[in-house]
């Protein structure tokens, strides 16, 4: 659901009830097009204003990590003008997707100054603009717009602020004859399209809900409607919006465990979805965007880590592929040893200047003839030595390549693990842990320092029969759980040859239930790269059989005396773990 005019109307009501008279204490910008205002009036509030093209909106938020703030120029400007300012009013404009937050501040000369921060929540044209009320001029905006088309609105500092050009009507206050004429003027369009062109900021799903009681098809052409049909539609719209305050309900609709839509009224066509109702529009919107924002902000703040892991992984995989091809070539080294041996056995038959010789290959049963190429410039014994040297070189190369391939496989496994942990990360500290591991191993250039294992905030689950299960979120967590936290009699669980979190079952002196093992295996697959695969092999062994040799990378271990089961997660399993993890 886009942030439509009904949502805007509801947010303005909430902001007026909570922000009037409060003072701006802090201003941050977590990303290029997001502003967070901290206000205080007995109670602390945090207001998010997002003017990005993908998820524009305005609402209160529960938490914000200020340490991740970026020093954007627009943030510095807002701090200059609005720090310490008092919020005097919050207004809309013609029931459009515009929110005007009015401030009274004191300028550098000690004089009172009235300012308006205008949020235009209009998809890719969204913007956040600071305006001087006395002059009506733009001080600055989060996006500068210098359009090539002269008919488009310009938004740059020091020019007069103008509202987005609209000829649509306010559904709270409109002339019925004008509305009817506007609908009729869209004769070549559908009713739904005509209504959206006539009235401000109403989404198709809202118009469908409004007109559903009229038994009129929204996809019908306007020219198919009678004068009475149009009059009934206009009457219904006026009736609906005149009672809008009583209709407001803050609903989040979910399907198959995923957020699908949010809307500030009941939607009859969504009856087959799970509905969560909130007491404020901010809580509804914040819940809807919580996971989306988490991933977007983490990727923005830590884009260097994401890019580094992806580049490093691609490079290691390419190197590994080349080394495996070289090893395939080196595997044929034995044929050069055989040729050298055959030449030594037949030196008396070779003359200097011969280009080849055909002899019996007694290394094969039954014997067969083999033709061996010779360098005519070399003596018979030198030709034999040439083949021995090539054999020795390839044998040495095989040993070196085998070591490089083993190291490369470990590097790929490690980087795939870090990529998995980044995908699962929910907080900045989790990504910081991953970054710290990358620094220690030299993937990120920084002065190396010893990272001591410490107690971490691990994921904990408890079965119905009382067994505790712990899941690591990253390499540091995994090392801590396996090396420091778990007892020798606890059970260690991990996907076989697939990056995943380490899972620990806290056993009762080595005993555990089938339920605990089943849940641990499911958790292991859920927190792995094979979450959506079938018949995933999962190994489990007691901790006393799990070792970490010196020099092995973070989160990597070897183990013995293990057993293996195959696990396939069902949709119900995923929903169950989603619920347990939240």
Coordinates of C-alpha atoms in Angstrom, one line a residue:
X1 CA 0.0 0.0 0.0
X2 CA 1.4 3.4 -0.9
X3 CA 1.3 6.1 1.7
X4 CA -2.1 7.5 0.6
X5 CA -4.1 10.5 1.7
X6 CA -6.1 8.6 4.3
X7 CA -2.9 7.4 5.9
X8 CA -1.6 11.0 5.7
X9 CA -4.8 12.2 7.4
X10 CA -4.5 9.7 10.2
X11 CA -0.8 10.5 10.7
X12 CA -1.5 14.2 10.9
X13 CA -4.1 13.6 13.6
X14 CA -1.6 11.5 15.6
X15 CA 1.2 14.0 15.2
X16 CA -1.0 16.9 16.4
X17 CA -2.0 14.9 19.5
X18 CA 1.6 14.1 20.4
X19 CA 3.9 16.8 19.0
X20 CA 2.3 20.2 19.5
X21 CA 4.3 22.2 22.0
X22 CA 7.3 19.8 22.0
X23 CA 10.8 20.9 21.4
X24 CA 13.3 19.4 18.9
X25 CA 16.2 18.0 20.9
X26 CA 18.2 16.1 18.2
X27 CA 18.2 15.6 14.5
X28 CA 19.8 12.7 12.6
X29 CA 19.9 11.3 9.1
X30 CA 20.3 7.5 9.0
X31 CA 20.3 7.5 5.2
X32 CA 20.5 10.0 2.4
X33 CA 16.7 10.6 2.2
X34 CA 15.7 9.9 5.8
X35 CA 15.4 12.3 8.7
X36 CA 14.8 11.4 12.4
X37 CA 13.6 14.2 14.7
X38 CA 13.9 13.6 18.4
X39 CA 11.4 15.7 20.3
X40 CA 10.8 16.2 24.1
X41 CA 7.8 17.5 26.0
X42 CA 7.8 15.4 29.1
X43 CA 7.9 12.3 26.8
X44 CA 10.5 11.6 24.3
X45 CA 9.3 11.0 20.7
X46 CA 11.2 10.0 17.5
X47 CA 9.7 11.0 14.2
X48 CA 10.9 9.4 11.0
X49 CA 10.5 11.3 7.7
X50 CA 11.4 9.2 4.7
X51 CA 11.5 11.1 1.4
X52 CA 13.1 8.2 -0.6
X53 CA 11.4 7.0 -3.8
X54 CA 10.8 3.4 -2.7
X55 CA 9.3 3.7 0.9
X56 CA 8.3 7.4 1.5
X57 CA 6.4 8.0 4.7
X58 CA 6.1 9.8 8.0
X59 CA 5.5 8.2 11.4
X60 CA 6.8 7.7 14.9
X61 CA 9.4 5.0 15.5
X62 CA 10.3 3.0 18.6
X63 CA 14.1 3.0 18.3
X64 CA 17.0 4.4 16.3
X65 CA 20.7 3.7 16.4
X66 CA 22.2 7.3 16.4
X67 CA 25.8 6.0 16.1
X68 CA 25.0 5.0 12.5
X69 CA 24.2 8.7 11.6
X70 CA 25.8 10.0 8.4
X71 CA 26.8 13.7 8.3
X72 CA 24.7 14.7 5.3
X73 CA 24.6 18.4 4.5
X74 CA 20.8 18.6 4.8
X75 CA 21.1 17.2 8.3
X76 CA 23.5 20.0 9.3
X77 CA 21.2 22.6 7.9
X78 CA 18.2 21.2 9.8
X79 CA 20.3 21.2 13.0
X80 CA 21.2 24.8 12.4
X81 CA 17.6 26.0 12.0
X82 CA 15.5 23.5 14.0
X83 CA 17.6 22.4 17.0
X84 CA 15.7 23.7 20.1
X85 CA 12.7 24.8 17.9
X86 CA 9.2 24.4 19.3
X87 CA 6.6 22.5 17.1
X88 CA 3.5 24.8 16.9
X89 CA 1.2 22.9 14.5
X90 CA 1.0 20.1 12.0
X91 CA -1.2 20.5 9.0
X92 CA -2.2 18.9 5.7
X93 CA -3.0 20.4 2.4
X94 CA -6.2 19.7 0.5
X95 CA -6.3 16.1 1.7
X96 CA -3.2 15.5 -0.4
X97 CA -0.1 13.5 0.7
X98 CA 1.5 16.6 2.2
X99 CA 2.4 17.1 5.9
X100 CA 3.4 20.5 7.1
X101 CA 5.2 20.7 10.4
X102 CA 5.4 24.3 11.7
X103 CA 8.2 25.4 14.0
X104 CA 9.0 28.5 16.1
X105 CA 12.7 28.9 16.5
X106 CA 15.2 31.6 17.5
X107 CA 17.7 32.6 14.8
X108 CA 21.4 33.7 15.2
X109 CA 20.3 37.3 15.9
X110 CA 18.1 36.2 18.8
X111 CA 14.9 36.9 16.8
X112 CA 11.9 34.5 16.6
X113 CA 11.6 32.8 13.2
X114 CA 8.6 30.7 11.9
X115 CA 9.6 27.8 9.7
X116 CA 7.7 24.9 8.0
X117 CA 9.2 21.5 7.3
X118 CA 7.0 20.2 4.4
X119 CA 7.0 16.5 3.7
X120 CA 5.7 15.6 0.2
X121 CA 5.0 11.9 0.2
X122 CA 4.5 11.3 -3.5
X123 CA 6.4 8.2 -4.6
X124 CA 9.5 8.9 -6.7
X125 CA 8.6 12.6 -6.5
X126 CA 8.7 12.6 -2.6
X127 CA 10.7 15.5 -1.0
X128 CA 11.3 17.2 2.3
X129 CA 11.5 21.0 2.1
X130 CA 12.4 23.6 4.8
X131 CA 10.5 26.9 4.2
X132 CA 10.8 30.3 5.7
X133 CA 7.2 31.3 6.6
X134 CA 7.8 35.1 6.4
X135 CA 9.2 35.1 2.9
X136 CA 7.6 31.9 1.7
X137 CA 11.0 30.9 0.1
X138 CA 12.7 27.6 0.2
X139 CA 15.7 27.5 2.6
X140 CA 16.7 24.0 1.3
X141 CA 15.3 20.6 0.4
X142 CA 16.5 17.0 0.7
X143 CA 16.3 16.8 -3.1
X144 CA 17.0 19.6 -5.5
X145 CA 14.8 19.5 -8.6
X146 CA 15.9 21.4 -11.7
X147 CA 13.5 20.0 -14.3
X148 CA 14.2 20.0 -18.1
X149 CA 10.5 20.4 -18.7
X150 CA 9.5 24.1 -17.9
X151 CA 6.0 22.9 -16.9
X152 CA 7.4 20.9 -14.0
X153 CA 7.9 22.5 -10.6
X154 CA 11.4 23.6 -9.6
X155 CA 12.6 22.9 -6.0
X156 CA 15.9 24.7 -5.1
X157 CA 17.0 27.1 -2.3
X158 CA 15.9 30.8 -2.4
X159 CA 12.9 30.4 -4.7
X160 CA 9.2 30.7 -3.7
X161 CA 7.7 27.4 -2.5
X162 CA 4.8 26.2 -4.6
X163 CA 2.6 23.2 -3.8
X164 CA 2.7 20.4 -6.4
X165 CA 0.4 21.4 -9.3
X166 CA -2.9 19.6 -8.8
X167 CA -6.3 20.0 -10.3
X168 CA -7.8 17.2 -8.3
X169 CA -10.5 17.7 -5.6
X170 CA -10.4 17.3 -1.8
X171 CA -12.8 14.5 -0.9
X172 CA -13.5 16.1 2.4
X173 CA -14.7 19.3 0.8
X174 CA -15.7 19.4 -2.9
X175 CA -18.4 20.7 -5.2
X176 CA -20.6 17.9 -6.5
X177 CA -21.2 19.5 -9.9
X178 CA -17.4 20.0 -10.4
X179 CA -16.8 16.4 -9.4
X180 CA -19.4 15.1 -11.8
X181 CA -18.0 17.2 -14.7
X182 CA -14.4 15.9 -13.9
X183 CA -15.6 12.3 -13.9
X184 CA -17.5 12.8 -17.2
X185 CA -14.4 14.4 -18.8
X186 CA -12.6 11.1 -18.4
X187 CA -15.0 9.4 -20.8
X188 CA -12.4 7.2 -22.4
X189 CA -11.1 5.8 -19.1
X190 CA -12.4 3.3 -16.5
X191 CA -14.3 4.5 -13.4
X192 CA -11.4 3.6 -11.1
X193 CA -9.0 5.7 -13.3
X194 CA -11.5 8.6 -13.5
X195 CA -12.0 8.7 -9.7
X196 CA -8.2 8.7 -9.1
X197 CA -7.8 11.6 -11.5
X198 CA -10.7 13.5 -9.9
X199 CA -9.9 13.2 -6.2
X200 CA -6.6 13.7 -4.3
X201 CA -4.4 10.9 -3.1
X202 CA -6.8 8.0 -3.0
X203 CA -5.5 4.5 -3.9
X204 CA -7.4 2.1 -6.1
X205 CA -8.1 -0.3 -3.3
X206 CA -9.8 2.5 -1.3
X207 CA -12.1 3.4 -4.2
X208 CA -12.9 -0.2 -4.7
X209 CA -13.9 -0.4 -1.0
X210 CA -16.0 2.8 -1.2
X211 CA -17.9 1.8 -4.3
X212 CA -18.3 -1.9 -3.5
X213 CA -21.8 -1.2 -2.0
X214 CA -23.1 0.4 -5.2
X215 CA -22.8 -2.7 -7.3
X216 CA -20.9 -0.8 -10.0
X217 CA -17.8 -2.3 -11.6
X218 CA -14.7 -0.1 -11.0
X219 CA -13.3 -1.3 -14.3
X220 CA -16.4 -0.2 -16.3
X221 CA -15.9 2.7 -18.7
X222 CA -17.1 6.1 -17.6
X223 CA -19.1 6.4 -20.9
X224 CA -21.1 3.2 -19.8
X225 CA -22.3 5.0 -16.6
X226 CA -25.6 6.8 -16.4
X227 CA -26.1 10.2 -14.9
X228 CA -27.7 8.5 -11.9
X229 CA -24.7 6.2 -11.5
X230 CA -22.3 9.1 -11.3
X231 CA -24.6 11.0 -8.9
X232 CA -24.7 7.9 -6.6
X233 CA -20.9 7.5 -6.8
X234 CA -20.4 11.1 -5.8
X235 CA -23.0 10.9 -3.0
X236 CA -21.3 7.7 -1.7
X237 CA -17.8 9.4 -1.7
X238 CA -19.2 12.4 0.2
X239 CA -20.9 10.1 2.7
X240 CA -17.9 7.9 3.2
X241 CA -15.4 10.8 3.9
X242 CA -17.8 12.7 6.1
X243 CA -17.6 9.9 8.5
X244 CA -13.9 9.2 8.0
X245 CA -12.8 9.7 11.6
X246 CA -15.2 7.0 12.8
X247 CA -13.9 4.6 10.0
X248 CA -10.2 4.9 10.9
X249 CA -8.7 1.6 11.9
X250 CA -5.0 0.8 11.6
X251 CA -4.7 -2.6 10.0
X252 CA -1.7 -4.6 8.9
X253 CA -2.7 -7.5 6.5
X254 CA -0.5 -10.6 6.3
X255 CA -0.5 -13.6 4.1
X256 CA 1.6 -16.8 4.4
X257 CA 3.6 -15.2 7.3
X258 CA 4.6 -12.1 5.3
X259 CA 3.4 -8.5 5.5
X260 CA 1.2 -7.7 2.4
X261 CA -0.4 -4.4 3.0
X262 CA -1.3 -1.7 5.5
X263 CA -4.3 0.5 5.4
X264 CA -6.2 2.9 7.8
X265 CA -9.6 1.4 7.2
X266 CA -11.1 -2.1 7.0
X267 CA -10.8 -3.7 3.5
X268 CA -13.5 -6.3 2.8
X269 CA -11.5 -7.8 -0.2
X270 CA -8.7 -8.7 2.3
X271 CA -10.9 -10.9 4.5
X272 CA -8.9 -14.0 3.5
X273 CA -5.7 -12.5 5.0
X274 CA -4.6 -12.4 8.6
X275 CA -5.3 -8.9 10.1
X276 CA -3.3 -7.2 12.9
X277 CA -4.9 -4.1 14.3
X278 CA -2.9 -1.3 16.0
X279 CA -3.9 1.5 18.3
X280 CA -2.0 4.1 16.2
X281 CA -1.1 4.5 12.5
X282 CA 2.6 4.9 13.4
X283 CA 2.7 1.4 15.1
X284 CA 1.1 -0.1 12.0
X285 CA 3.5 1.5 9.6
X286 CA 6.6 0.9 11.8
X287 CA 5.7 -2.8 12.0
X288 CA 5.2 -3.1 8.3
X289 CA 8.5 -1.5 7.4
X290 CA 10.6 -2.8 10.3
X291 CA 12.4 -5.6 8.5
X292 CA 12.6 -3.7 5.2
X293 CA 14.2 -0.7 7.0
X294 CA 16.6 -3.0 8.9
X295 CA 18.0 -4.5 5.7
X296 CA 18.1 -1.3 3.8
X297 CA 19.9 0.6 6.5
X298 CA 22.3 -2.1 7.2
X299 CA 23.1 -2.4 3.5
X300 CA 23.6 1.4 3.3
X301 CA 25.7 1.8 6.4
X302 CA 27.7 -1.4 5.8
X303 CA 27.7 -1.4 2.0
X304 CA 31.5 -1.7 2.0
X305 CA 31.3 -4.9 4.0
X306 CA 28.6 -6.4 1.7
X307 CA 30.5 -5.4 -1.4
X308 CA 33.8 -6.7 0.0
X309 CA 32.4 -10.1 0.9
X310 CA 30.7 -10.5 -2.5
X311 CA 33.9 -9.4 -4.4
X312 CA 36.1 -11.6 -2.2
X313 CA 33.8 -14.6 -2.6
X314 CA 33.7 -14.2 -6.4
X315 CA 37.5 -13.9 -6.5
X316 CA 38.1 -17.0 -4.3
X317 CA 35.6 -19.1 -6.3
X318 CA 37.4 -18.1 -9.6
X319 CA 40.8 -18.9 -8.2
X320 CA 39.5 -22.3 -6.9
X321 CA 38.1 -23.2 -10.3
X322 CA 41.4 -22.4 -12.0
X323 CA 43.4 -24.5 -9.5
X324 CA 41.1 -27.5 -9.9
X325 CA 41.7 -27.3 -13.6
X326 CA 45.4 -27.2 -13.1
X327 CA 45.2 -30.1 -10.7
X328 CA 43.4 -32.1 -13.4
X329 CA 46.3 -31.5 -15.8
X330 CA 48.8 -32.4 -13.1
X331 CA 47.0 -35.7 -12.4
X332 CA 48.5 -37.0 -15.7
X333 CA 52.0 -36.8 -14.3
X334 CA 52.5 -40.6 -14.1
X335 CA 52.6 -40.9 -17.9
X336 CA 55.8 -38.9 -18.0
X337 CA 57.4 -41.1 -15.4
X338 CA 56.5 -44.2 -17.5
X339 CA 58.0 -42.7 -20.6
X340 CA 61.2 -41.9 -18.8
X341 CA 61.4 -45.4 -17.4
X342 CA 60.8 -46.9 -20.9
X343 CA 63.4 -44.7 -22.4
X344 CA 66.0 -45.8 -19.8
X345 CA 65.2 -49.5 -20.5
X346 CA 65.7 -48.9 -24.2
X347 CA 68.6 -46.5 -24.4
X348 CA 70.6 -49.0 -26.5
X349 CA 67.9 -48.6 -29.3
X350 CA 68.0 -44.8 -29.4
X351 CA 70.4 -42.8 -31.4
X352 CA 71.0 -39.1 -31.1
X353 CA 69.0 -37.3 -33.7
X354 CA 66.0 -39.7 -33.5
X355 CA 62.7 -37.8 -33.3
X356 CA 60.7 -40.7 -31.8
X357 CA 60.9 -44.3 -30.8
X358 CA 58.3 -47.1 -30.5
X359 CA 58.8 -49.5 -27.7
X360 CA 56.7 -52.1 -25.7
X361 CA 54.9 -50.6 -22.7
X362 CA 55.5 -53.2 -20.0
X363 CA 53.6 -51.1 -17.5
X364 CA 50.4 -52.2 -19.1
X365 CA 48.8 -55.7 -19.2
X366 CA 48.8 -56.9 -21.9
X367 CA 51.8 -55.2 -23.3
X368 CA 51.2 -52.7 -26.1
X369 CA 53.4 -50.6 -28.2
X370 CA 53.8 -46.9 -27.4
X371 CA 55.5 -44.2 -29.4
X372 CA 57.5 -41.6 -27.4
X373 CA 58.5 -38.3 -28.9
X374 CA 62.2 -37.3 -28.6
X375 CA 64.2 -34.2 -29.0
X376 CA 66.8 -34.9 -31.7
X377 CA 69.2 -32.3 -30.2
X378 CA 69.4 -34.3 -26.9
X379 CA 71.2 -37.6 -26.2
X380 CA 69.0 -40.7 -25.3
X381 CA 69.7 -40.2 -21.5
X382 CA 68.9 -36.5 -21.7
X383 CA 65.6 -37.3 -23.3
X384 CA 64.8 -39.7 -20.5
X385 CA 65.8 -37.1 -17.9
X386 CA 63.5 -34.5 -19.6
X387 CA 60.5 -36.7 -19.0
X388 CA 61.6 -37.4 -15.3
X389 CA 61.9 -33.6 -14.7
X390 CA 58.5 -33.0 -16.1
X391 CA 57.1 -35.8 -13.9
X392 CA 58.8 -34.3 -10.8
X393 CA 57.6 -30.8 -11.6
X394 CA 54.0 -32.0 -11.9
X395 CA 54.2 -34.1 -8.8
X396 CA 55.4 -31.1 -6.8
X397 CA 52.8 -29.0 -8.5
X398 CA 50.1 -31.5 -7.4
X399 CA 51.1 -31.2 -3.7
X400 CA 51.1 -27.4 -3.9
X401 CA 47.8 -27.2 -5.8
X402 CA 46.2 -29.6 -3.3
X403 CA 47.2 -27.3 -0.5
X404 CA 46.0 -24.2 -2.3
X405 CA 42.6 -25.9 -3.2
X406 CA 42.1 -26.9 0.5
X407 CA 42.9 -23.4 1.6
X408 CA 40.6 -22.0 -1.2
X409 CA 37.7 -24.3 -0.1
X410 CA 38.1 -23.0 3.4
X411 CA 38.1 -19.4 2.2
X412 CA 35.0 -20.0 0.1
X413 CA 33.2 -21.7 3.0
X414 CA 34.2 -18.9 5.3
X415 CA 33.0 -16.1 3.0
X416 CA 29.8 -18.0 2.2
X417 CA 29.2 -18.2 6.0
X418 CA 29.8 -14.4 6.4
X419 CA 27.4 -13.7 3.5
X420 CA 24.8 -15.9 5.2
X421 CA 25.3 -14.2 8.6
X422 CA 24.9 -10.8 6.9
X423 CA 21.7 -11.8 5.3
X424 CA 20.4 -12.9 8.8
X425 CA 21.8 -9.9 10.7
X426 CA 19.2 -7.8 12.4
X427 CA 21.2 -5.2 14.4
X428 CA 24.3 -3.1 13.8
X429 CA 26.3 -4.9 16.5
X430 CA 25.8 -8.2 14.7
X431 CA 27.3 -6.7 11.5
X432 CA 30.1 -5.1 13.6
X433 CA 31.0 -8.6 14.8
X434 CA 31.2 -9.8 11.2
X435 CA 33.3 -6.8 10.2
X436 CA 35.6 -7.5 13.2
X437 CA 36.2 -11.1 12.0
X438 CA 36.9 -9.8 8.5
X439 CA 39.5 -7.3 9.9
X440 CA 41.3 -10.0 11.9
X441 CA 41.7 -12.2 8.9
X442 CA 42.9 -9.3 6.7
X443 CA 40.0 -9.0 4.4
X444 CA 39.4 -5.5 5.6
X445 CA 42.5 -3.3 6.0
X446 CA 42.9 -2.2 9.6
X447 CA 45.5 -2.5 12.3
X448 CA 45.3 -6.1 13.5
X449 CA 44.4 -6.6 17.1
X450 CA 43.6 -9.7 19.1
X451 CA 39.9 -10.3 19.4
X452 CA 39.1 -12.1 22.7
X453 CA 36.1 -14.3 22.7
X454 CA 33.4 -12.9 24.9
X455 CA 29.9 -13.8 25.9
X456 CA 27.5 -12.9 23.1
X457 CA 23.8 -12.4 22.8
X458 CA 22.9 -15.8 21.4
X459 CA 19.5 -17.0 20.1
X460 CA 17.8 -19.2 22.7
X461 CA 14.9 -21.7 22.2
X462 CA 13.3 -24.0 24.7
X463 CA 11.4 -27.2 23.8
X464 CA 8.1 -28.2 25.5
X465 CA 10.0 -30.8 27.5
X466 CA 12.5 -28.2 28.8
X467 CA 15.6 -28.6 26.7
X468 CA 17.4 -25.4 25.8
X469 CA 18.8 -24.9 22.3
X470 CA 21.2 -22.1 21.4
X471 CA 21.9 -20.8 17.9
X472 CA 24.9 -18.7 16.8
X473 CA 24.3 -15.6 14.6
X474 CA 27.8 -15.2 13.1
X475 CA 31.3 -16.6 13.3
X476 CA 32.1 -15.1 16.7
X477 CA 28.9 -16.4 18.2
X478 CA 29.6 -19.9 16.7
X479 CA 33.1 -19.9 18.2
X480 CA 31.8 -18.8 21.6
X481 CA 29.0 -21.4 21.7
X482 CA 31.1 -24.3 20.5
X483 CA 34.4 -23.5 22.3
X484 CA 33.4 -21.7 25.5
X485 CA 29.7 -22.1 26.2
X486 CA 28.9 -25.7 25.5
X487 CA 29.8 -28.6 27.9
X488 CA 31.5 -31.7 26.5
X489 CA 28.2 -33.7 26.9
X490 CA 26.2 -31.1 25.0
X491 CA 25.1 -31.9 21.4
X492 CA 26.5 -29.9 18.5
X493 CA 24.4 -29.6 15.3
X494 CA 25.5 -28.3 11.8
X495 CA 24.5 -28.8 8.2
X496 CA 26.9 -31.1 6.4
X497 CA 29.3 -29.2 4.1
X498 CA 26.9 -26.3 4.0
X499 CA 27.4 -22.9 5.7
X500 CA 25.1 -22.6 8.7
X501 CA 24.9 -21.4 12.3
X502 CA 26.2 -23.7 15.0
X503 CA 23.4 -25.1 17.1
X504 CA 23.9 -26.4 20.6
X505 CA 21.5 -28.6 22.6
X506 CA 22.1 -28.3 26.3
X507 CA 21.7 -32.0 27.3
X508 CA 21.0 -33.6 30.6
X509 CA 24.4 -35.3 31.1
X510 CA 24.4 -36.4 27.5
X511 CA 20.7 -37.3 27.2
X512 CA 18.3 -35.4 25.0
X513 CA 14.8 -35.9 23.6
X514 CA 13.8 -36.6 20.0
X515 CA 11.8 -33.3 20.1
X516 CA 15.0 -31.4 21.0
X517 CA 17.0 -33.0 18.3
X518 CA 14.3 -32.5 15.7
X519 CA 13.9 -28.8 16.6
X520 CA 17.7 -28.3 16.7
X521 CA 18.1 -29.8 13.2
X522 CA 15.3 -27.6 11.8
X523 CA 16.8 -24.5 13.4
X524 CA 20.2 -25.5 11.8
X525 CA 18.6 -25.7 8.3
X526 CA 16.6 -22.6 8.9
X527 CA 19.8 -20.6 9.7
X528 CA 21.7 -22.0 6.7
X529 CA 22.1 -21.4 3.0
X530 CA 19.9 -24.5 2.4
X531 CA 16.8 -23.1 4.1
X532 CA 14.6 -23.7 1.0
X533 CA 16.2 -27.0 -0.1
X534 CA 14.9 -30.5 0.3
X535 CA 16.6 -33.4 2.2
X536 CA 19.4 -31.2 3.7
X537 CA 22.0 -33.4 5.4
X538 CA 22.5 -32.4 9.1
X539 CA 25.4 -33.7 11.2
X540 CA 25.3 -33.9 15.0
X541 CA 27.9 -35.0 17.5
X542 CA 28.8 -34.4 21.1
X543 CA 30.9 -31.4 21.8
X544 CA 33.8 -33.6 23.0
X545 CA 34.2 -34.8 19.4
X546 CA 34.2 -31.2 18.0
X547 CA 37.7 -29.7 17.6
X548 CA 39.1 -26.4 16.3
X549 CA 42.7 -26.9 15.1
X550 CA 45.1 -24.0 15.6
X551 CA 45.0 -21.6 12.6
X552 CA 41.6 -22.6 11.4
X553 CA 39.3 -19.7 10.6
X554 CA 36.6 -18.3 12.9
X555 CA 33.5 -20.5 13.1
X556 CA 35.3 -23.5 11.4
X557 CA 35.7 -26.8 13.2
X558 CA 36.4 -30.5 12.5
X559 CA 34.4 -33.3 14.1
X560 CA 34.2 -37.1 14.4
X561 CA 31.7 -39.7 15.8
X562 CA 28.8 -37.9 14.2
X563 CA 25.5 -39.1 12.9
X564 CA 23.6 -37.6 10.0
X565 CA 19.9 -37.0 9.3
X566 CA 18.1 -35.4 6.4
X567 CA 15.8 -32.4 7.0
X568 CA 13.3 -30.7 4.8
X569 CA 11.6 -27.6 6.2
X570 CA 7.8 -27.3 5.6
X571 CA 6.0 -24.0 5.4
X572 CA 4.6 -24.6 8.9
X573 CA 8.2 -25.2 10.1
X574 CA 9.3 -21.9 8.7
X575 CA 6.3 -20.0 10.1
X576 CA 6.9 -21.7 13.5
X577 CA 10.6 -20.7 13.6
X578 CA 9.8 -17.2 12.3
X579 CA 7.4 -16.8 15.3
X580 CA 10.0 -18.2 17.8
X581 CA 12.7 -16.0 16.4
X582 CA 10.7 -12.7 16.5

